[in-house]
Structures are given as C-alpha cells and as structure tokens.
Amino acid sequence: AQKITQTQPGMFVQEKEAVTLDCTYDTSDPSYGLFWYKQPSSGEMIFLIYQGSYDQQNATEGRYSLNFQKARKSANLVISASQLGDSAMYFCAMREVSGGTSYGKLTFGQGTILTVHP
Amino acid sequence: DTEVTQTPKHLVMGMTNKKSLKCEQHMGHRAMYWYKQKAKKPPELMFVYSYEKLSINESVPSRFSPECPNSSLLNLHLHALQPEDSALYLCASSQDVGASSQGEQFFGPGTRLTVL
C-alpha cells in the first residue's frame, strides 16, 4: 500500500497567485516527519519545509507553508505569491520513527509537476 | 557550507566499462545516501551509510558497489551496467539516521548516467 499519495500529477497556477499541492500519508507510527522537496528540471532536490508529527503549529518557511491536518493524515504544501521560478516537480516525503530508530529512510510520493504561468 | 557536491555531472559508459560516481559533503553529517531516479518518478533509495558503515542496501544488484572512505565522501562504483541502469543518481546527506534528529536530507545536483 502506498504510504504517501500525491493525487495531482500536474497543477497550473498564475504568477502571484497561491497554490496548494496535496499530500496524504498513511502510517501507524505515532512519531514521524513530513517533508516537501522541490526538483527543478536541473535535477537537484531542494528541501523546502518540515513538519513533525508532534508539532502543534503548521510549519512555515518564507512563501511556503504546510497545512498539517493530523486526523486526516494530510500535509498539503501551500505556496503563496507564485513565481515563474516555482515551476518544478514537487515531492512529499515521510520519515517514520519506530522503536527509536528510523534508519533515515524517506518514503516519497509520486510527485506533482507545478507550472506557473506569467 | 550547506552543499553536497557530485561528480561528474554527466557520464556516458559502455556496458563493459568500470566507472565511479563521487559525492562529498562538509556539513559534518554522519549519514549519506545513494538514490536512483528515473524521469518523472520519485527517487528510489539504494544505499544508506551511517557513521561510515553500510546500514541499508535496498537489494541493489552487485554491479553497483558503494564505498564510504570517510565521513565526508561517498562513492558509487559501477561495473557491467545495463542500459536500464541509465538514470539520475542522487547523493544525499543528513545529520544522522537516529530518532533524535529531524532527518531532512540535503541532496546533491546528481549525476546523469547513460549506459550504452
């Protein structure tokens, strides 16, 4: 069963508008971390934002915010004031921590290609 | 310095060649990773090194051989590859793999490998 689901293969947004990229996850581990990465066409994976399962507040990093709804097991990425440079593939990922160790494994979703129109 | 570097950026090799991919980080991270990524797909974990010891091998064929000479360097030795091994190979590092750390991984720019 997929642990991370990104249901939007592609999204389009107008420059300066906000956009939400969806991510749902599945885990029975009470302790986990959720990440969003951006991958431009150049290939490098760029870390954007992190949300821990015990964090009380939604994470924010500049124009990026994570809408964390624990009961719904969703961790949507909100990008405000979109820029042309935001056009890229976006991956949601989860790190489970069970028994005190996680061995560093990240489980990635299938990704969403975001295109920002001028 | 928050950079992970990878060399070469591009590599074309024949099925009988032996080549190596190199990765370096100077962030004091104690965990390093190799991923393989096909176009428009998520990265697939290949190997994890923790404190210079191999801790995870995701059933990778033996034609891929990882090496961690020290805490800053990670190599991937390639031998007798197949055309289906053509992909983007990403290296990443993180503070460690333990539960106490947030665990975000920092990625290098990748090596685009083509096997002819």
PDB file of N, CA, C and O in Angstrom, chain B residues 7-14 17-22 76-78 81 85-87 89 110-116:
ATOM      1  N   THR B   7      30.262  14.498  -8.574  1.00  0.00           N
ATOM      2  CA  THR B   7      30.980  14.477  -9.843  1.00  0.00           C
ATOM      3  C   THR B   7      30.967  13.065 -10.399  1.00  0.00           C
ATOM      4  O   THR B   7      30.964  12.078  -9.635  1.00  0.00           O
ATOM      5  N   PRO B   8      30.927  12.923 -11.727  1.00  0.00           N
ATOM      6  CA  PRO B   8      30.716  14.001 -12.709  1.00  0.00           C
ATOM      7  C   PRO B   8      29.246  14.385 -12.798  1.00  0.00           C
ATOM      8  O   PRO B   8      28.393  13.734 -12.210  1.00  0.00           O
ATOM      9  N   LYS B   9      28.945  15.432 -13.543  1.00  0.00           N
ATOM     10  CA  LYS B   9      27.551  15.811 -13.740  1.00  0.00           C
ATOM     11  C   LYS B   9      26.880  14.909 -14.760  1.00  0.00           C
ATOM     12  O   LYS B   9      25.682  14.621 -14.674  1.00  0.00           O
ATOM     13  N   HIS B  10      27.640  14.523 -15.759  1.00  0.00           N
ATOM     14  CA  HIS B  10      27.131  13.627 -16.803  1.00  0.00           C
ATOM     15  C   HIS B  10      28.153  12.516 -17.001  1.00  0.00           C
ATOM     16  O   HIS B  10      29.364  12.751 -16.915  1.00  0.00           O
ATOM     17  N   LEU B  11      27.655  11.320 -17.307  1.00  0.00           N
ATOM     18  CA  LEU B  11      28.544  10.189 -17.551  1.00  0.00           C
ATOM     19  C   LEU B  11      27.890   9.287 -18.583  1.00  0.00           C
ATOM     20  O   LEU B  11      26.737   8.893 -18.429  1.00  0.00           O
ATOM     21  N   VAL B  12      28.661   8.977 -19.631  1.00  0.00           N
ATOM     22  CA  VAL B  12      28.229   8.010 -20.630  1.00  0.00           C
ATOM     23  C   VAL B  12      29.211   6.851 -20.566  1.00  0.00           C
ATOM     24  O   VAL B  12      30.427   7.057 -20.614  1.00  0.00           O
ATOM     25  N   MET B  13      28.702   5.647 -20.433  1.00  0.00           N
ATOM     26  CA  MET B  13      29.583   4.494 -20.336  1.00  0.00           C
ATOM     27  C   MET B  13      29.008   3.299 -21.075  1.00  0.00           C
ATOM     28  O   MET B  13      27.791   3.173 -21.238  1.00  0.00           O
ATOM     29  N   GLY B  14      29.918   2.448 -21.520  1.00  0.00           N
ATOM     30  CA  GLY B  14      29.511   1.213 -22.161  1.00  0.00           C
ATOM     31  C   GLY B  14      29.261   0.139 -21.118  1.00  0.00           C
ATOM     32  O   GLY B  14      29.619   0.286 -19.942  1.00  0.00           O
ATOM     33  N   ASN B  17      32.349  -1.085 -19.243  1.00  0.00           N
ATOM     34  CA  ASN B  17      33.209  -0.122 -18.548  1.00  0.00           C
ATOM     35  C   ASN B  17      33.102  -0.243 -17.028  1.00  0.00           C
ATOM     36  O   ASN B  17      32.121  -0.773 -16.490  1.00  0.00           O
ATOM     37  N   LYS B  18      34.119   0.284 -16.360  1.00  0.00           N
ATOM     38  CA  LYS B  18      34.084   0.496 -14.905  1.00  0.00           C
ATOM     39  C   LYS B  18      34.237   1.990 -14.662  1.00  0.00           C
ATOM     40  O   LYS B  18      35.202   2.586 -15.156  1.00  0.00           O
ATOM     41  N   LYS B  19      33.324   2.546 -13.915  1.00  0.00           N
ATOM     42  CA  LYS B  19      33.377   3.966 -13.590  1.00  0.00           C
ATOM     43  C   LYS B  19      32.957   4.157 -12.141  1.00  0.00           C
ATOM     44  O   LYS B  19      32.407   3.249 -11.508  1.00  0.00           O
ATOM     45  N   SER B  20      33.197   5.366 -11.633  1.00  0.00           N
ATOM     46  CA  SER B  20      32.791   5.688 -10.267  1.00  0.00           C
ATOM     47  C   SER B  20      32.120   7.045 -10.202  1.00  0.00           C
ATOM     48  O   SER B  20      32.528   7.980 -10.899  1.00  0.00           O
ATOM     49  N   LEU B  21      31.095   7.128  -9.368  1.00  0.00           N
ATOM     50  CA  LEU B  21      30.456   8.397  -9.047  1.00  0.00           C
ATOM     51  C   LEU B  21      30.959   8.825  -7.667  1.00  0.00           C
ATOM     52  O   LEU B  21      31.133   7.986  -6.779  1.00  0.00           O
ATOM     53  N   LYS B  22      31.156  10.143  -7.533  1.00  0.00           N
ATOM     54  CA  LYS B  22      31.683  10.655  -6.267  1.00  0.00           C
ATOM     55  C   LYS B  22      30.727  11.675  -5.668  1.00  0.00           C
ATOM     56  O   LYS B  22      30.070  12.437  -6.373  1.00  0.00           O
ATOM     57  N   LEU B  76      30.212   5.600  -5.533  1.00  0.00           N
ATOM     58  CA  LEU B  76      29.407   4.509  -6.083  1.00  0.00           C
ATOM     59  C   LEU B  76      30.164   3.957  -7.286  1.00  0.00           C
ATOM     60  O   LEU B  76      30.324   4.640  -8.302  1.00  0.00           O
ATOM     61  N   HIS B  77      30.682   2.738  -7.138  1.00  0.00           N
ATOM     62  CA  HIS B  77      31.451   2.107  -8.202  1.00  0.00           C
ATOM     63  C   HIS B  77      30.499   1.322  -9.103  1.00  0.00           C
ATOM     64  O   HIS B  77      29.630   0.580  -8.615  1.00  0.00           O
ATOM     65  N   LEU B  78      30.704   1.511 -10.407  1.00  0.00           N
ATOM     66  CA  LEU B  78      29.799   0.941 -11.406  1.00  0.00           C
ATOM     67  C   LEU B  78      30.573  -0.026 -12.287  1.00  0.00           C
ATOM     68  O   LEU B  78      31.677   0.293 -12.773  1.00  0.00           O
ATOM     69  N   LEU B  81      27.259  -2.402 -16.194  1.00  0.00           N
ATOM     70  CA  LEU B  81      25.890  -1.913 -16.095  1.00  0.00           C
ATOM     71  C   LEU B  81      25.082  -2.260 -17.343  1.00  0.00           C
ATOM     72  O   LEU B  81      25.632  -2.601 -18.398  1.00  0.00           O
ATOM     73  N   ASP B  85      19.943   0.779 -16.457  1.00  0.00           N
ATOM     74  CA  ASP B  85      20.529   1.487 -15.310  1.00  0.00           C
ATOM     75  C   ASP B  85      20.705   2.978 -15.592  1.00  0.00           C
ATOM     76  O   ASP B  85      21.093   3.740 -14.694  1.00  0.00           O
ATOM     77  N   SER B  86      20.449   3.384 -16.814  1.00  0.00           N
ATOM     78  CA  SER B  86      20.524   4.811 -17.151  1.00  0.00           C
ATOM     79  C   SER B  86      19.499   5.571 -16.319  1.00  0.00           C
ATOM     80  O   SER B  86      18.318   5.214 -16.297  1.00  0.00           O
ATOM     81  N   ALA B  87      19.970   6.605 -15.634  1.00  0.00           N
ATOM     82  CA  ALA B  87      19.101   7.339 -14.701  1.00  0.00           C
ATOM     83  C   ALA B  87      19.881   8.506 -14.125  1.00  0.00           C
ATOM     84  O   ALA B  87      21.066   8.695 -14.415  1.00  0.00           O
ATOM     85  N   TYR B  89      21.485   9.775 -10.759  1.00  0.00           N
ATOM     86  CA  TYR B  89      21.910   9.216  -9.480  1.00  0.00           C
ATOM     87  C   TYR B  89      22.173  10.372  -8.523  1.00  0.00           C
ATOM     88  O   TYR B  89      23.013  11.230  -8.772  1.00  0.00           O
ATOM     89  N   GLY B 110      23.247  15.660  -8.556  1.00  0.00           N
ATOM     90  CA  GLY B 110      23.045  14.425  -9.295  1.00  0.00           C
ATOM     91  C   GLY B 110      24.043  14.209 -10.420  1.00  0.00           C
ATOM     92  O   GLY B 110      24.700  15.139 -10.894  1.00  0.00           O
ATOM     93  N   THR B 111      24.167  12.960 -10.808  1.00  0.00           N
ATOM     94  CA  THR B 111      24.934  12.553 -11.996  1.00  0.00           C
ATOM     95  C   THR B 111      23.968  11.891 -12.961  1.00  0.00           C
ATOM     96  O   THR B 111      23.292  10.929 -12.601  1.00  0.00           O
ATOM     97  N   ARG B 112      23.898  12.435 -14.171  1.00  0.00           N
ATOM     98  CA  ARG B 112      23.042  11.824 -15.209  1.00  0.00           C
ATOM     99  C   ARG B 112      23.860  10.767 -15.938  1.00  0.00           C
ATOM    100  O   ARG B 112      24.814  11.089 -16.630  1.00  0.00           O
ATOM    101  N   LEU B 113      23.480   9.537 -15.726  1.00  0.00           N
ATOM    102  CA  LEU B 113      24.220   8.398 -16.260  1.00  0.00           C
ATOM    103  C   LEU B 113      23.483   7.818 -17.460  1.00  0.00           C
ATOM    104  O   LEU B 113      22.278   7.551 -17.399  1.00  0.00           O
ATOM    105  N   THR B 114      24.232   7.610 -18.531  1.00  0.00           N
ATOM    106  CA  THR B 114      23.711   6.935 -19.721  1.00  0.00           C
ATOM    107  C   THR B 114      24.572   5.708 -19.981  1.00  0.00           C
ATOM    108  O   THR B 114      25.795   5.826 -20.091  1.00  0.00           O
ATOM    109  N   VAL B 115      23.936   4.563 -20.059  1.00  0.00           N
ATOM    110  CA  VAL B 115      24.638   3.312 -20.342  1.00  0.00           C
ATOM    111  C   VAL B 115      24.287   2.870 -21.759  1.00  0.00           C
ATOM    112  O   VAL B 115      23.104   2.685 -22.088  1.00  0.00           O
ATOM    113  N   LEU B 116      25.311   2.746 -22.579  1.00  0.00           N
ATOM    114  CA  LEU B 116      25.073   2.390 -23.986  1.00  0.00           C
ATOM    115  C   LEU B 116      25.224   0.899 -24.226  1.00  0.00           C
ATOM    116  O   LEU B 116      25.971   0.228 -23.505  1.00  0.00           O
TER     117      LEU B 116
END
